[in-house]
Coordinates of C-alpha atoms in Angstrom, one line a residue:
M30 CA 40.1 36.8 -19.5
F31 CA 40.4 33.3 -18.7
S32 CA 43.7 31.5 -19.2
T33 CA 43.6 28.1 -21.2
N34 CA 43.9 26.3 -17.8
N35 CA 41.1 28.5 -16.1
T36 CA 38.8 28.0 -18.9
Y37 CA 39.3 24.4 -18.8
Y38 CA 38.6 24.1 -14.9
F39 CA 35.6 26.5 -15.4
L40 CA 34.1 24.1 -18.1
L41 CA 34.8 20.9 -15.9
A42 CA 33.0 22.7 -12.8
T43 CA 30.0 23.8 -15.0
I44 CA 29.8 20.3 -16.5
F45 CA 30.0 18.7 -13.1
S46 CA 27.4 21.2 -11.5
V47 CA 24.9 20.4 -14.4
L48 CA 25.6 16.6 -13.8
T49 CA 25.1 16.8 -10.0
F50 CA 21.7 18.6 -11.0
V51 CA 20.2 16.2 -13.5
L52 CA 21.6 12.7 -12.3
P53 CA 19.9 10.8 -9.6
S54 CA 21.2 11.6 -6.2
E55 CA 22.6 8.8 -4.1
G56 CA 19.7 9.0 -1.9
Q57 CA 17.2 7.9 -4.5
L58 CA 15.7 3.9 -4.5
S59 CA 17.5 1.6 -6.6
A60 CA 16.5 -2.1 -7.8
T61 CA 20.1 -3.0 -7.2
F62 CA 20.4 -1.4 -3.8
Y63 CA 21.1 -4.8 -2.0
S64 CA 22.9 -6.6 -4.9
T65 CA 26.2 -6.8 -3.2
T66 CA 25.2 -6.5 0.6
C67 CA 22.2 -9.0 0.5
S68 CA 21.6 -10.4 -2.9
N69 CA 19.0 -13.0 -2.0
V70 CA 16.7 -10.5 -0.3
S71 CA 13.9 -11.1 -2.7
T72 CA 13.9 -14.7 -2.5
I73 CA 13.9 -14.7 1.4
V74 CA 11.0 -12.2 1.5
R75 CA 9.1 -14.4 -1.3
N76 CA 9.7 -17.7 0.5
S77 CA 8.5 -16.4 3.7
V78 CA 5.2 -15.0 2.4
Q79 CA 4.6 -18.4 0.4
Q80 CA 5.2 -20.2 3.5
A81 CA 2.7 -17.8 5.4
L82 CA 0.1 -18.4 2.8
T83 CA -0.1 -22.1 3.3
S84 CA -1.7 -21.6 6.4
D85 CA -3.4 -18.3 6.1
S86 CA -5.1 -17.3 2.9
R87 CA -5.7 -13.8 4.0
I88 CA -2.1 -13.0 4.6
A89 CA -1.4 -11.7 1.1
A90 CA -4.0 -9.0 1.3
S91 CA -2.8 -8.2 4.7
L92 CA 0.8 -7.7 4.0
T93 CA -0.1 -5.5 0.8
R94 CA -2.4 -3.4 3.1
L95 CA 0.7 -3.0 5.6
H96 CA 2.6 -1.2 3.0
F97 CA -0.2 0.9 1.7
H98 CA -1.0 2.0 5.5
D99 CA 2.9 2.7 6.2
C100 CA 3.3 4.9 3.1
F101 CA 0.6 7.0 3.5
V102 CA 1.9 8.2 7.0
D103 CA 5.1 10.2 6.6
G104 CA 6.0 8.1 3.7
C105 CA 7.2 4.3 3.5
D106 CA 9.3 4.3 6.5
G107 CA 8.2 1.4 8.7
S108 CA 6.5 3.5 11.3
I109 CA 3.5 1.3 11.3
L110 CA 5.6 -1.5 12.7
L111 CA 6.7 0.3 16.0
D112 CA 5.1 -0.8 19.2
V113 CA 4.9 1.8 22.2
G114 CA 8.3 1.9 24.1
G115 CA 11.2 4.0 24.5
N116 CA 10.5 7.2 22.8
I117 CA 7.3 5.8 21.0
T118 CA 4.5 7.0 23.2
Q119 CA 1.8 6.3 20.7
S120 CA 1.7 3.7 18.1
E121 CA 0.4 3.7 14.6
K122 CA -1.1 0.1 15.2
T123 CA -3.8 1.5 17.5
A124 CA -4.8 4.5 15.2
A125 CA -8.5 4.2 14.2
P126 CA -7.8 2.9 10.5
N127 CA -5.4 0.2 12.0
A128 CA -6.6 -0.8 15.4
N129 CA -7.9 -4.4 15.6
S130 CA -7.7 -4.5 11.7
V131 CA -4.1 -4.3 10.3
R132 CA -2.4 -7.9 10.7
G133 CA 0.7 -9.5 9.4
F134 CA 3.2 -8.2 11.7
D135 CA 4.0 -11.7 12.8
V136 CA 5.1 -12.6 9.3
V137 CA 7.1 -9.3 9.1
D138 CA 9.0 -10.1 12.1
S139 CA 9.7 -13.7 10.7
I140 CA 11.1 -12.2 7.3
K141 CA 13.2 -9.9 9.3
S142 CA 14.5 -12.8 11.7
S143 CA 15.5 -14.7 8.4
L144 CA 17.2 -11.6 6.8
E145 CA 19.2 -11.1 10.1
S146 CA 20.6 -14.4 9.8
S147 CA 21.7 -14.0 6.4
C148 CA 22.8 -10.2 6.2
P149 CA 22.7 -8.9 9.7
G150 CA 21.8 -5.0 9.9
V151 CA 21.4 -4.5 6.2
V152 CA 17.6 -4.7 5.1
S153 CA 15.2 -2.2 6.5
C154 CA 11.7 -3.0 7.7
A155 CA 10.3 -0.6 5.2
D156 CA 11.8 -2.4 2.4
I157 CA 10.5 -5.5 3.8
L158 CA 7.1 -4.0 3.6
A159 CA 7.5 -3.2 -0.1
L160 CA 9.0 -6.5 -1.0
A161 CA 6.4 -8.5 0.9
A162 CA 3.5 -6.6 -1.1
E163 CA 5.2 -7.6 -4.3
S164 CA 5.6 -11.2 -3.4
S165 CA 2.0 -11.2 -2.0
V166 CA 0.2 -9.9 -5.3
S167 CA 2.4 -12.0 -7.7
L168 CA 1.9 -15.1 -5.7
S169 CA -1.8 -14.5 -5.6
G170 CA -2.0 -14.4 -9.6
G171 CA -1.4 -10.6 -9.8
P172 CA 1.4 -8.8 -11.6
S173 CA 5.0 -8.8 -10.7
W174 CA 7.4 -5.5 -10.6
T175 CA 10.8 -4.5 -9.8
V176 CA 10.8 -3.2 -6.4
L177 CA 12.8 -0.2 -5.8
L178 CA 15.0 -0.4 -2.7
G179 CA 17.1 1.5 -0.2
R180 CA 14.4 2.8 2.2
R181 CA 15.5 3.3 5.7
D182 CA 13.3 3.0 8.8
S183 CA 11.9 5.8 11.0
L184 CA 13.0 6.8 14.5
T185 CA 9.3 7.9 15.3
A186 CA 5.6 7.0 14.6
N187 CA 2.8 9.2 13.8
Q188 CA -0.5 8.0 15.4
A189 CA -2.3 11.4 14.8
G190 CA -1.1 11.3 11.2
A191 CA -2.5 7.6 10.7
N192 CA -5.9 9.0 12.0
T193 CA -6.0 11.9 9.3
S194 CA -3.9 10.5 6.3
I195 CA -5.1 6.9 5.8
P196 CA -8.2 6.9 3.5
S197 CA -11.2 5.6 5.3
P198 CA -14.1 3.5 3.9
F199 CA -16.7 6.0 5.0
E200 CA -15.4 9.0 2.9
S201 CA -16.4 10.6 -0.2
L202 CA -14.6 10.1 -3.5
A203 CA -13.5 13.9 -3.4
N204 CA -11.8 13.4 0.0
I205 CA -10.2 10.1 -0.9
T206 CA -8.8 11.8 -4.1
S207 CA -7.4 14.7 -2.1
K208 CA -5.7 12.2 0.4
F209 CA -4.1 10.4 -2.6
S210 CA -3.2 13.8 -4.2
A211 CA -1.5 14.8 -0.8
V212 CA 1.0 12.0 -1.3
G213 CA 1.6 12.8 -5.0
L214 CA -0.8 10.0 -6.2
D215 CA -3.3 10.8 -9.1
T216 CA -6.8 9.4 -10.0
T217 CA -5.3 6.7 -12.1
D218 CA -3.4 5.5 -9.0
L219 CA -6.4 5.9 -6.8
V220 CA -8.4 3.5 -9.1
A221 CA -5.6 1.0 -9.7
L222 CA -4.4 0.9 -6.0
S223 CA -8.2 0.4 -5.0
G224 CA -8.0 -2.8 -7.1
A225 CA -6.1 -4.5 -4.3
H226 CA -9.5 -5.0 -2.9
T227 CA -9.8 -7.9 -5.3
F228 CA -8.4 -10.3 -2.5
G229 CA -8.9 -10.0 1.3
R230 CA -11.7 -9.6 3.7
A231 CA -13.3 -6.3 5.5
Q232 CA -15.3 -6.3 8.7
C233 CA -19.0 -5.7 9.0
Q234 CA -18.1 -2.4 10.9
F235 CA -16.6 -0.9 7.8
F236 CA -19.5 -1.0 5.4
S237 CA -22.6 -1.7 7.7
Q238 CA -23.7 2.0 7.3
R239 CA -24.7 1.0 3.8
L240 CA -27.0 -1.9 4.7
F241 CA -29.9 -0.2 6.8
N242 CA -29.6 3.4 7.1
F243 CA -27.2 5.1 4.6
S244 CA -26.5 8.5 5.3
G245 CA -29.4 9.0 7.7
T246 CA -32.0 8.0 4.9
G247 CA -33.5 5.1 6.8
S248 CA -32.9 3.0 3.6
P249 CA -29.9 1.1 2.4
D250 CA -27.3 2.4 -0.1
P251 CA -29.1 2.6 -3.4
T252 CA -25.9 1.9 -5.3
L253 CA -25.7 -1.6 -3.7
N254 CA -26.9 -4.6 -5.9
S255 CA -30.0 -5.9 -4.3
T256 CA -29.3 -9.6 -4.2
Y257 CA -25.8 -8.7 -2.9
L258 CA -27.4 -6.4 -0.2
A259 CA -29.7 -9.3 1.2
T260 CA -26.5 -11.3 1.5
L261 CA -24.5 -8.7 3.5
Q262 CA -27.6 -8.0 5.6
Q263 CA -27.7 -11.5 6.6
N264 CA -24.1 -11.5 7.5
C265 CA -23.9 -8.3 9.2
P266 CA -27.3 -8.0 10.9
Q267 CA -28.2 -4.8 12.6
N268 CA -26.7 -4.9 16.4
G269 CA -24.6 -8.0 15.1
S270 CA -20.8 -8.4 15.6
G271 CA -19.0 -5.5 13.7
S272 CA -15.9 -7.7 13.4
T273 CA -17.4 -10.6 11.2
L274 CA -15.3 -10.9 8.0
N275 CA -16.6 -10.8 4.7
N276 CA -15.0 -11.2 1.2
L277 CA -13.8 -7.8 -0.5
D278 CA -14.4 -9.8 -3.8
P279 CA -17.2 -12.3 -3.5
S280 CA -16.1 -14.1 -6.6
T281 CA -12.7 -14.9 -6.4
P282 CA -11.6 -13.7 -2.7
D283 CA -8.1 -14.9 -2.5
T284 CA -7.1 -14.3 -6.2
F285 CA -5.5 -11.2 -7.7
D286 CA -7.6 -10.4 -10.8
N287 CA -9.7 -7.6 -12.3
N288 CA -12.9 -9.1 -10.7
Y289 CA -13.0 -6.2 -8.3
F290 CA -13.8 -3.8 -11.3
T291 CA -16.5 -6.3 -12.9
N292 CA -18.1 -6.3 -9.7
L293 CA -18.2 -2.5 -9.5
L294 CA -20.1 -2.4 -12.9
I295 CA -22.7 -4.6 -11.3
N296 CA -23.0 -2.5 -8.1
M297 CA -21.2 -5.2 -6.0
G298 CA -18.4 -3.0 -4.4
L299 CA -18.4 -4.0 -0.8
L300 CA -17.1 -0.6 0.6
Q301 CA -18.7 2.6 0.1
T302 CA -15.5 4.0 -1.4
D303 CA -15.2 1.0 -3.7
Q304 CA -18.5 1.5 -5.3
E305 CA -18.1 5.4 -5.4
L306 CA -15.4 4.7 -8.2
F307 CA -18.0 3.6 -10.6
S308 CA -21.2 5.2 -9.2
T309 CA -20.4 8.9 -8.5
N310 CA -22.0 10.7 -11.6
G311 CA -19.5 12.5 -13.7
S312 CA -16.4 11.1 -12.2
S313 CA -13.2 10.7 -14.1
T314 CA -12.9 7.3 -12.3
I315 CA -15.9 5.8 -14.3
S316 CA -13.8 5.3 -17.5
I317 CA -10.8 4.0 -15.5
V318 CA -12.9 1.3 -13.9
N319 CA -14.6 0.5 -17.3
N320 CA -11.1 -0.1 -18.9
F321 CA -9.7 -2.3 -16.0
A322 CA -13.0 -4.3 -16.0
N323 CA -12.6 -4.9 -19.8
N324 CA -8.8 -5.4 -19.8
Q325 CA -7.0 -7.3 -17.0
S326 CA -3.5 -6.6 -18.5
A327 CA -4.1 -3.0 -18.6
F328 CA -5.1 -3.3 -14.9
F329 CA -2.1 -5.3 -13.9
E330 CA 0.3 -2.9 -15.7
T331 CA -1.1 0.1 -14.0
F332 CA -1.2 -1.4 -10.7
A333 CA 2.3 -2.2 -10.9
Q334 CA 3.3 1.2 -11.9
S335 CA 1.0 2.5 -8.9
M336 CA 2.7 0.3 -6.5
I337 CA 6.2 1.6 -7.6
N338 CA 4.7 5.0 -7.4
M339 CA 3.3 4.5 -4.0
G340 CA 6.5 2.8 -2.9
N341 CA 8.4 6.3 -3.8
I342 CA 6.4 8.3 -1.2
S343 CA 8.8 10.2 0.9
P344 CA 11.3 7.4 1.8
L345 CA 14.1 7.9 4.3
T346 CA 17.4 7.4 2.3
G347 CA 21.2 7.9 2.8
T348 CA 21.8 8.5 6.6
Q349 CA 18.5 9.6 7.5
G350 CA 16.5 7.2 10.1
E351 CA 18.2 3.8 10.7
I352 CA 18.0 0.1 9.9
R353 CA 16.1 -1.4 12.7
T354 CA 17.4 -5.0 13.8
D355 CA 13.7 -5.6 15.3
C356 CA 10.9 -4.1 13.2
K357 CA 8.8 -3.4 16.6
K358 CA 11.4 -1.1 18.0
V359 CA 13.8 1.7 17.4
N360 CA 17.5 0.5 18.0
G361 CA 18.7 0.8 21.4
S362 CA 15.1 1.3 23.0

């Protein structure tokens, strides 16, 4: 039998263990993570992105893509920013999905420099990517959302992981879906996040396989609008430069809106993986595309939630990793 005192302490211990199990752990991300250590972090990031946009209309899409390509490789840990040096023998920057393609590193460095002046050693590079993506979308006419913070920066890069985990523009919808599923994102996240192709550019090399000899047929991709096809063939002639840039959304190339989805309805998705969302027979993605094409508010609301979901992929928290002072290299290297 328990004495009264023993019973009391037993109950306290039981309550504490239950609370420990159900309450968020200290390591989880939080909207107020920097409220006492760097309260103006969001303003500093937003002002830097706004400044960059005055001279580079592409930068909003580029910064959003950086966050995406970071999160899909070992989680949102800033590993995409690391250059070769010290213990980093291979950089994710030179992986196939990123080489001569991802950009915006100079803006990230500029943001980091401003933050180091205001609150040195406090804000991680991984969190800068998450904040810069939100600023980029909202400043381009898209939704705002509350960015959860508290990620720490990796000590390693994973080039092999970047080569295998980041969705490629040449893949089937089934492959892309499984890559999203592998990081805990579902079909709705897949369609919503693909909607980030409502702004930005793509090089010819990422879709030229659709223009002349699709899947070895000797003919263009039949799901490509014929008028749009003629324009793209002119921009990307056979044996032409694979690096020529094309607007992902030909209607409003620098505005974040739902035109990406209305384009899919008329077979004007630029990448194979864009058009597949609507043109894959029997796919559950079709009804989601239709919904977003007809209801921009629904797209914006879902996109914001999906960005939060993506930002939650395997962050380093607590004492894991570090807060880099220079986003390009591990501290002390």
